[in-house]
XYZ file of C-alpha atoms in Angstrom:
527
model
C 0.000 0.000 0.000
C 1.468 3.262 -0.912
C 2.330 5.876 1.458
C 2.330 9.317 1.841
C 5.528 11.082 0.425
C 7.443 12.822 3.380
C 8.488 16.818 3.799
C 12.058 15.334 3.258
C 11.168 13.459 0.271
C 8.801 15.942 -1.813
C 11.348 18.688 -1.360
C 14.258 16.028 -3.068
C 11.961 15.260 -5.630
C 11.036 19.002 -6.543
C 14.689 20.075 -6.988
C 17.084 18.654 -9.444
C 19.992 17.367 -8.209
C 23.345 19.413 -8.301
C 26.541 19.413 -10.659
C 28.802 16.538 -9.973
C 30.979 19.292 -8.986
C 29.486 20.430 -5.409
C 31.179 23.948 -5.377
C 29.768 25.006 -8.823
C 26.235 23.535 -8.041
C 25.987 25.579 -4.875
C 26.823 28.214 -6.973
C 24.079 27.759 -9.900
C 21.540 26.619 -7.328
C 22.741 30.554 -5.152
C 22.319 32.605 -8.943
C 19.253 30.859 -10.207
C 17.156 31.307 -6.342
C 18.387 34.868 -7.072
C 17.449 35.480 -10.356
C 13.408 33.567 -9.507
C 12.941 36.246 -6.674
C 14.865 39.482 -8.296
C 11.641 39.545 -10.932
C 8.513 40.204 -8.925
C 10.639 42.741 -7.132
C 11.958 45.156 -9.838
C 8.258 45.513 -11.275
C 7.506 46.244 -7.979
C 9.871 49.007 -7.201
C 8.717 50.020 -10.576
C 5.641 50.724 -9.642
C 5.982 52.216 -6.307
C 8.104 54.948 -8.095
C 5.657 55.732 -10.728
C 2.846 55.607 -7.674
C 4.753 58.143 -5.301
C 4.183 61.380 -7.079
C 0.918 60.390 -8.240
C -0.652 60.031 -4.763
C 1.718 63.061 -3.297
C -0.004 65.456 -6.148
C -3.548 63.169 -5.248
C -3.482 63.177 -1.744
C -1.384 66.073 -0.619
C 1.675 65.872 1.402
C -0.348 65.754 4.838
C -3.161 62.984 4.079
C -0.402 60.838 1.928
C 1.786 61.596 5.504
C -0.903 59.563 7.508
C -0.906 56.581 4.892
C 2.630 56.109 5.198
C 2.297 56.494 9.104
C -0.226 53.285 8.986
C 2.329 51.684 7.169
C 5.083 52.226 9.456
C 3.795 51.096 11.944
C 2.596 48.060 10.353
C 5.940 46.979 9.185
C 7.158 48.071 13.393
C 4.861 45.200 14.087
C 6.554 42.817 11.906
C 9.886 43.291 13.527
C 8.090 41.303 16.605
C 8.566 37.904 15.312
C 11.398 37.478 18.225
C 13.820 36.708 14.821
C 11.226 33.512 14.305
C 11.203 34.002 10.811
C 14.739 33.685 9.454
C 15.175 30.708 12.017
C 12.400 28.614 10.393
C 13.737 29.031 7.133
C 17.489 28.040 8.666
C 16.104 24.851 10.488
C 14.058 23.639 7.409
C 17.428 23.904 5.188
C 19.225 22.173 8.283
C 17.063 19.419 8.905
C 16.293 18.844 4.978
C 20.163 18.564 4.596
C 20.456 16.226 7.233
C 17.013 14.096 6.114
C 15.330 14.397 8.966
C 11.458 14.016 8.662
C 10.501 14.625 12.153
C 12.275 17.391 13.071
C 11.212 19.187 9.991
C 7.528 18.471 10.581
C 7.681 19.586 14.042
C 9.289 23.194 13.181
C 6.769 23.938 10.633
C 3.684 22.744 13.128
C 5.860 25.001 15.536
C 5.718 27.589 13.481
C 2.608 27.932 12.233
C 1.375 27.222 16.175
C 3.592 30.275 17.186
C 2.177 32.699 14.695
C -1.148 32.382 15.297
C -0.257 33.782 18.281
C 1.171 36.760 16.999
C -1.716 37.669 14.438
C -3.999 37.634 17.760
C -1.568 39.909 19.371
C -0.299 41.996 16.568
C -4.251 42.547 15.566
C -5.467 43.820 19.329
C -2.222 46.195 19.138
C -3.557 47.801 15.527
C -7.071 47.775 17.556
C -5.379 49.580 20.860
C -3.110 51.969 18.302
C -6.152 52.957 16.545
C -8.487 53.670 19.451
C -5.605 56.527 20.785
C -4.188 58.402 17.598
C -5.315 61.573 18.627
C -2.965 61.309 21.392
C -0.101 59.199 20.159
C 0.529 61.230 16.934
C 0.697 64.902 16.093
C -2.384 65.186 14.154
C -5.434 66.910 13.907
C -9.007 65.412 15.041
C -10.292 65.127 11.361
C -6.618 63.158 10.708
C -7.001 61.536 14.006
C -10.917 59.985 12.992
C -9.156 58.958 9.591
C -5.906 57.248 11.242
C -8.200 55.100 13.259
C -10.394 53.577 10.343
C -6.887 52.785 8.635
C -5.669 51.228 11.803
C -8.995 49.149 12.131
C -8.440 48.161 8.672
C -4.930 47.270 9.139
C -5.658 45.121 12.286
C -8.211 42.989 10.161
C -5.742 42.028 7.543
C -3.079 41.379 10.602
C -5.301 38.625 11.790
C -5.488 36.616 8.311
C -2.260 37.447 6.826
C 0.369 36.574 9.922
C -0.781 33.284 10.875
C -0.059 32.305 7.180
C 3.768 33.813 7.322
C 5.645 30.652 8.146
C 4.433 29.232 4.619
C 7.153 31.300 2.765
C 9.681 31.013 5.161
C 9.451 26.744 4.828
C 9.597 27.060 1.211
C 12.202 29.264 0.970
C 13.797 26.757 3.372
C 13.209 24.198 0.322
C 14.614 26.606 -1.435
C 11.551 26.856 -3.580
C 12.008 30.368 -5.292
C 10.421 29.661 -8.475
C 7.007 29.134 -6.280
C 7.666 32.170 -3.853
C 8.236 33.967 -7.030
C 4.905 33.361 -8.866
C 3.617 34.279 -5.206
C 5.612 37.521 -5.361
C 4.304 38.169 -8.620
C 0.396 38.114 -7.413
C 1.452 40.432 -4.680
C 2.553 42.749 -7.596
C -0.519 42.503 -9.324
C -3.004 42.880 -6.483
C -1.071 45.935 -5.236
C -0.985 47.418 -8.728
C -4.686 46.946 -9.076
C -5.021 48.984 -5.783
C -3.397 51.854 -6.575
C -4.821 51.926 -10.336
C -8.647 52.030 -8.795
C -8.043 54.279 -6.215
C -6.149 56.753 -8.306
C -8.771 56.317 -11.297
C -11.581 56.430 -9.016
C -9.981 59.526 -6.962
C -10.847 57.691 -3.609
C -9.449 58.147 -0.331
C -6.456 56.598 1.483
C -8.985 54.701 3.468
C -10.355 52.615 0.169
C -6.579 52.040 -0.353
C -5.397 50.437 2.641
C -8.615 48.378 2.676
C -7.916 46.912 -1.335
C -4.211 46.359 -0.450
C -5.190 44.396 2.635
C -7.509 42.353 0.333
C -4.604 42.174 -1.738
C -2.197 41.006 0.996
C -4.466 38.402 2.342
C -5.427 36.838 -0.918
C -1.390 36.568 -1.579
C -1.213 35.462 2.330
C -3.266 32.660 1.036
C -1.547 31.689 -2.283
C 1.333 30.999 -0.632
C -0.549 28.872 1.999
C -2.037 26.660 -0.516
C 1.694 26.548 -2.380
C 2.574 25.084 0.967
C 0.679 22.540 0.962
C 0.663 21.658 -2.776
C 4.722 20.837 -2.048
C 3.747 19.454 1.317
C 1.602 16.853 1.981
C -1.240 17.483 4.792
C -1.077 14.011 6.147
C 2.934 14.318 7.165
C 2.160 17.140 9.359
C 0.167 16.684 12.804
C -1.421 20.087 14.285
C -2.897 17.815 16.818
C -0.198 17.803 19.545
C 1.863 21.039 20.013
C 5.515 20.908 19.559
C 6.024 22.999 22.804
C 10.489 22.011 22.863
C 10.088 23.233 19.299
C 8.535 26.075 19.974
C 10.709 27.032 23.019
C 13.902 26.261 20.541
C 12.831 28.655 17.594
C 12.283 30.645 20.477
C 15.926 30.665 21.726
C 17.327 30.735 18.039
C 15.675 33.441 17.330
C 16.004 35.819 20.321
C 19.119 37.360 19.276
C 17.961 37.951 16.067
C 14.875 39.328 17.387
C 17.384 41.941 18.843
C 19.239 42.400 16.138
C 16.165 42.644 14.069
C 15.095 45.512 16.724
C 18.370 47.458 15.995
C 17.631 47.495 12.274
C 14.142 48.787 13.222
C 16.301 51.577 15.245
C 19.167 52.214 12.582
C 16.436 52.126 9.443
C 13.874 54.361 8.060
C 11.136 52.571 10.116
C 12.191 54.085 13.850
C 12.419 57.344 11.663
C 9.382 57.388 10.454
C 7.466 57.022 13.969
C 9.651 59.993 15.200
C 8.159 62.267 12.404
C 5.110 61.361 12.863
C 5.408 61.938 16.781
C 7.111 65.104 17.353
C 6.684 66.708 13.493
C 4.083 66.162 11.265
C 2.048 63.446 8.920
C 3.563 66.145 6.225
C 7.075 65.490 7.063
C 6.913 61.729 6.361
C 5.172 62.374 2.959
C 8.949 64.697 2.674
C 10.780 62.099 4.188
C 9.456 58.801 1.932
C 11.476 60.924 -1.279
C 14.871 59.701 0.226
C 13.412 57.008 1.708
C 12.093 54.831 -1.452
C 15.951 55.322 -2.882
C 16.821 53.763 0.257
C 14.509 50.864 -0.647
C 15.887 50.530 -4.111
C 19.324 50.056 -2.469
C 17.636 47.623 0.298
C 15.871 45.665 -1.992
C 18.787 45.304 -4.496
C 20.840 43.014 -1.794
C 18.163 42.031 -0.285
C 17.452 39.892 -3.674
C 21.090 39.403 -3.922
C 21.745 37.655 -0.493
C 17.801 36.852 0.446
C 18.578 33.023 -0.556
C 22.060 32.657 0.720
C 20.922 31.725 4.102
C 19.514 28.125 3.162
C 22.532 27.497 1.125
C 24.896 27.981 4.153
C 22.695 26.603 6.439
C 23.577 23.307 4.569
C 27.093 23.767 3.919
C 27.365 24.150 7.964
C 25.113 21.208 8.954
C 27.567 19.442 7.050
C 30.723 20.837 8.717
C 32.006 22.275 5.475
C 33.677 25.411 7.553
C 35.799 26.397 4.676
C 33.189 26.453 1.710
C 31.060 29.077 4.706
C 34.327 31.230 5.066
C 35.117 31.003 0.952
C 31.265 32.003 0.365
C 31.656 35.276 3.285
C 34.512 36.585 1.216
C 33.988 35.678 -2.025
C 30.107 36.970 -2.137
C 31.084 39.853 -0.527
C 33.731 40.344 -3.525
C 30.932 39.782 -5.773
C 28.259 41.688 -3.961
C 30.936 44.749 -3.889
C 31.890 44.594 -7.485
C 27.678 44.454 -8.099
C 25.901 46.935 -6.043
C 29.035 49.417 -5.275
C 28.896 51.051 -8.395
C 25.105 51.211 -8.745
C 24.474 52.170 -5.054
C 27.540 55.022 -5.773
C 25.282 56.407 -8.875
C 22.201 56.132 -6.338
C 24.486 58.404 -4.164
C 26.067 60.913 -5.778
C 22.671 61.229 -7.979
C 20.055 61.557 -5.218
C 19.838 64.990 -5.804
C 18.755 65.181 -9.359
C 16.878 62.405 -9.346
C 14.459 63.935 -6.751
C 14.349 67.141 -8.729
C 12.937 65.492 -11.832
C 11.033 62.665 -10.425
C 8.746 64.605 -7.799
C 9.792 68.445 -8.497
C 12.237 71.148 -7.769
C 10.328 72.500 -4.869
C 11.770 68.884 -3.410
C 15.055 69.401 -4.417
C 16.537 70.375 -0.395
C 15.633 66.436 0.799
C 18.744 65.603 -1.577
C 20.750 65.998 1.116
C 18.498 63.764 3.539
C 18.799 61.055 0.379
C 22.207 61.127 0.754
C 23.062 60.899 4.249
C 20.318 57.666 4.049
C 22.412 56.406 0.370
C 25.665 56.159 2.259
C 24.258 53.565 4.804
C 23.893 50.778 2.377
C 27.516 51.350 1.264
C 28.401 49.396 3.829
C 25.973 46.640 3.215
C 27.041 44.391 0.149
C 30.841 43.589 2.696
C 28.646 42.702 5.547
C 25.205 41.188 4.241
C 26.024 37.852 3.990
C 27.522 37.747 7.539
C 24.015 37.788 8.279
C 23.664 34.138 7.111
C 26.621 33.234 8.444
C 25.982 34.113 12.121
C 22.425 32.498 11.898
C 23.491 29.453 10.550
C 26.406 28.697 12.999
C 24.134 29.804 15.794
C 26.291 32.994 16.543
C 24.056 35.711 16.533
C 23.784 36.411 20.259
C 27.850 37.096 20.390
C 26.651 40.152 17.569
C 23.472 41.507 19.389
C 25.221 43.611 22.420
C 26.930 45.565 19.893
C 23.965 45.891 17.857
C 21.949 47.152 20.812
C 24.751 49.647 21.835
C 24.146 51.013 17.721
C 20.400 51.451 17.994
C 20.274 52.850 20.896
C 23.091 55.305 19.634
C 20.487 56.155 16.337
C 17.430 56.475 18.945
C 19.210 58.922 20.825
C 20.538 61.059 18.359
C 17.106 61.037 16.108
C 15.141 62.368 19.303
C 17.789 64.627 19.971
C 17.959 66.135 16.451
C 14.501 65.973 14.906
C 13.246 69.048 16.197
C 16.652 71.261 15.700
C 17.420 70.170 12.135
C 14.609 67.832 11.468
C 14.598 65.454 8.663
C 18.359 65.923 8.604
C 18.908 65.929 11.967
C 16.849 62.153 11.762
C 18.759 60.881 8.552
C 22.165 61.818 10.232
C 21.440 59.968 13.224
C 20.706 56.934 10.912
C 23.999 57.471 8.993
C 26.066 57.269 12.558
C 24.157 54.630 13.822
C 25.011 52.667 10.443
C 28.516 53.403 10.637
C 28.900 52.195 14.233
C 27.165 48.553 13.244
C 29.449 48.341 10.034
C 32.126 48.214 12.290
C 31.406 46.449 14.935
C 29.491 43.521 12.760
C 32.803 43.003 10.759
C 35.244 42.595 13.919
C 32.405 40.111 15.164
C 32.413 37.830 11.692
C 35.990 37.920 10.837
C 36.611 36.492 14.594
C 33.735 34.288 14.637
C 34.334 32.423 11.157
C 37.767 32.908 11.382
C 38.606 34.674 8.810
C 41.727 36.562 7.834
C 41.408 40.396 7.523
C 43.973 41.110 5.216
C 42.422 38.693 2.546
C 38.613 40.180 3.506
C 39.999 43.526 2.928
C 42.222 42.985 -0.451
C 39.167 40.450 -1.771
C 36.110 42.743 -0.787
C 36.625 45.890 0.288
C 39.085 47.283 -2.006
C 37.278 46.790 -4.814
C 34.439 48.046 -3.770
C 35.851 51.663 -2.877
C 37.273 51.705 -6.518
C 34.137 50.376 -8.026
C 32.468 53.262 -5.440
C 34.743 56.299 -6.941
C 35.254 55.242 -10.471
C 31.095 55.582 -10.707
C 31.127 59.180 -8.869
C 33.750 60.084 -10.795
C 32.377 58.740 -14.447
C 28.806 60.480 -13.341
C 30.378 64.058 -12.142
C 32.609 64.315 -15.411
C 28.956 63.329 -17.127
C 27.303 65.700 -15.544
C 29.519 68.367 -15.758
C 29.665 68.253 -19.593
C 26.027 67.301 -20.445
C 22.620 69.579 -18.719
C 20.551 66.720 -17.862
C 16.870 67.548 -17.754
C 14.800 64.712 -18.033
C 14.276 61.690 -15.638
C 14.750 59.286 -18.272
C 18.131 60.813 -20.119
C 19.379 60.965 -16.214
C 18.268 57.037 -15.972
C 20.009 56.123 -19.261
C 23.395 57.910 -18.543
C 23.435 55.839 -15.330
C 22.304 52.978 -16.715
C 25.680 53.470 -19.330
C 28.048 54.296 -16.350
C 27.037 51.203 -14.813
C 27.307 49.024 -17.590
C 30.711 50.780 -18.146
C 32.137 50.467 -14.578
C 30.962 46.613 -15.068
C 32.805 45.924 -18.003
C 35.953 48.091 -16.544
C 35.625 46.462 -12.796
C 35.149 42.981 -14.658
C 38.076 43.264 -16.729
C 40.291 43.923 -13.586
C 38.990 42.617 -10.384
C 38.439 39.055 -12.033
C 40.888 35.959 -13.203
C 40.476 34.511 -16.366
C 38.794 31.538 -14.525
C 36.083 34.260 -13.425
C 35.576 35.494 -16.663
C 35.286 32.096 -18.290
C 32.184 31.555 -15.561
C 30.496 34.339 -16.256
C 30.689 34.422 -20.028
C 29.068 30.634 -19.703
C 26.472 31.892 -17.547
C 25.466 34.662 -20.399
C 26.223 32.543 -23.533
C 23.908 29.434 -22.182
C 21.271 30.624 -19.833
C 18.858 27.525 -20.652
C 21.822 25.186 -19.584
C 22.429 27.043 -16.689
């Protein structure tokens, strides 16, 4: 009598096997994950850029203000997971490396036990939020009455859409991007949709919170129902609760958690809740300029090293030490030669960009989009530490150092935001940054053991030349040529970068390099 496939054995079946060659197949299987959840992403961004200035000239810099509060503090509320989230994803990939049925059954029953939890609590929050915006917020009582219907909204979706998160993290443990891609994709759709009817129709911000919820939950579903096409029902049992497993994503996760709450400190998010309590709903309209070019830049490695962590997970459940310390420096080598020169362009642009994207009455918050653009400098040499830590259980040596740098941004955002204001809250960000860049690095290098002088010479050095050989290329560009249209600015980046490729390719690779990445151009089906 035939039984039912296991979690173990449908995720095996669903992937093809690797190279013969284990390095190179980690390295296809790395690039391909990538490429499946870069798509849905970019037309994403897309939109959200061609959105901004539509609902700023809509809406109005105050009203658009208290949509993007809402969403703040929505996305505050995700940062509770107590760092639950990247931990399921690690132990699937750990316990799918090593075969083990039962322990991967009773994470995801764990999981999906814990986080229907949170969508309780995370909804009565929203409720209690909403119920006191007149005096948590500097708004009026007309913005006040409208904040509340948002959060009422928002607390609503909450409820359906959290309990369902674990579904993409366990399939992004199977490393199943092409599914959370087609997922991804729907989320595109459904928010486009939103934005289209409530712009056409001219309706408020109320009608579109409520159709992006509907959006979000239908998505929250899809990938709920992708689950459990990969996964059969039977092999999981929600009758008992896995309380040790609980308890141990639990203790995985709490330094993450903190870690997670420095980010929340460092990053826009934290920002945004200070403008909204000591300035203005109109300030955060002001603020979200620099902000989305943050995103861009956030997004860009987050698609770059989002599927790492499942890949190391594996390579350290198998004790292969090395191939973790060859994959910190090496993808940070890569990640550098990448990003650097597009994040520089992001940089040293900022300013002009604004001015012909939302208006030259804007054009003073180029100065707040820089301070913000230098942060994720830093990133692409440090981003795949991240993984690293997680997967060798090592967070908790990172997080006091962590806490020391958000509590160093908290400080110096409340003391600045009302002498200097949006500056005054984008510089704190950029010294809180700079403090966590450091401090993460000595904490990597000595955990992995890794030697500094070949981290520096293999990724950081090229990344400071890719950095000024883009600034430079794009001030001699500008200097010669009036640029006064969004899209001539867009292509002359678009040929710096693909310049500072071709020049950074030519002398920061081996021939060996080279001879990889031509094969991955000339025979994408193969690859």
């Amino acid at each position: 009598m035939p039984t039912e496939p296991t979690l173990v054995e449908t995720a095996e079946a669903a992937e093809p096997a690797e190279a013969a060659e284990p390095q190179a197949g980690g390295k296809r299987r790395v690039i391909l994950n990538t490429i499946y959840m870069g798509g849905a992403q970019v037309v994403s961004l897309l939109v959200s850029f061609i959105a901004f200035p539509l609902f700023l000239k809509h809406y109005g810099t105050s009203i658009y203000g208290l949509f993007l509060l809402v969403s703040a503090v929505v996305s505050t509320l995700a940062v509770f997971d107590f760092g639950v989230t990247s931990i399921i994803t690690k132990e699937t990939a750990h316990h799918l490396a090593l075969g083990d049925q039962g322990a991967l059954s009773r994470t995801t029953v764990a999981a999906f036990e814990f986080y229907a939890l949170l969508s309780v609590v995370g909804a009565a929050v929203l409720v209690w939020i909403g119920a006191n915006t007149h005096t948590l917020f500097r708004v009026t009582q007309v913005q006040a009455e409208l904040l509340r219907l948002m959060f009422f909204v928002q607390a609503g979706v909450q409820l359906l859409t959290f309990v369902t998160a674990p579904a993409r993290q366990v399939l992004a443990g199977f490393q199943r991007y092409g599914t959370l891609a087609l997922c991804n994709v729907l989320s595109v759709i459904g928010s486009t949709l939103a934005i289209v009817v409530v712009l056409v129709s001219g309706r408020g911000p109320l009608v579109l919170v409520t159709l992006s919820g509907l959006a979000s939950v239908v998505v929250a579903l899809a990938f709920l129902l992708a689950l459990f096409r990969a996964v059969p029902w039977r092999s999981l049992s929600f009758k008992s609760i896995p309380r040790p497993e609980v308890r141990k994503l639990l203790r995985l996760g709490f330094p993450l958690f903190l870690i997670q709450i420095t980010s929340f400190l460092v990053m826009q998010q934290s920002d945004k809740l200070v403008l909204g309590v000591f300035l203005s709903a109109a300030a955060l309209s002001l603020y979200e300029m620099p902000s989305k070019l943050f995103s861009l830049a956030s997004q860009a490695l987050n698609t770059s090293v989002g599927t790492i962590l499942p890949y190391i997970s594996g390579l350290t459940a198998r004790g292969q030490h090395k191939r973790v310390q060859n994959t910190f420096v090496y993808g940070s080598r890569y990640l550098s030669l990448l990003l650097c020169p597009a994040l520089a362009l992001l940089f040293i642009g900022a300013p002009t960009f604004i001015t012909l994207w939302v208006g030259s009455q804007y054009a003073a918050v180029g100065t707040v989009a820089r301070l913000l653009l230098a942060i994720p400098m830093f990133w692409p040499v440090m981003s795949i530490g991240d993984s690293v830590l997680v997967s060798m259980d090592k967070m908790s040596k990172w997080t006091p150092y962590a806490m020391a740098s958000g509590l160093i941004g908290l400080g110096l955002s409340l003391l600045l935001v009302r002498p200097w204001g949006l500056v005054g809250v984008a510089l704190a960000s950029f010294v809180a940054a700079l403090c966590e860049f450091a401090s993460f690095i000595w904490v990597v290098l000595r955990i992995a053991r890794i030697d500094v002088r070949s981290w520096l010479f293999s990724a950081v050095a090229p990344g400071l030349c890719a950095i000024a050989l883009s600034c430079g290329l794009f001030l001699l560009v500008s200097w010669a040529l009036k640029i006064s249209s969004l899209w001539v600015l867009i292509a002359l980046c678009v040929g710096i970068l693909v310049i500072v490729w071709l020049i950074i390719g030519v002398v920061f690779t081996d021939q060996a390099e080279r001879k990889m990445i031509l094969h991955w151009v000339s025979r994408p089906k193969e690859n």
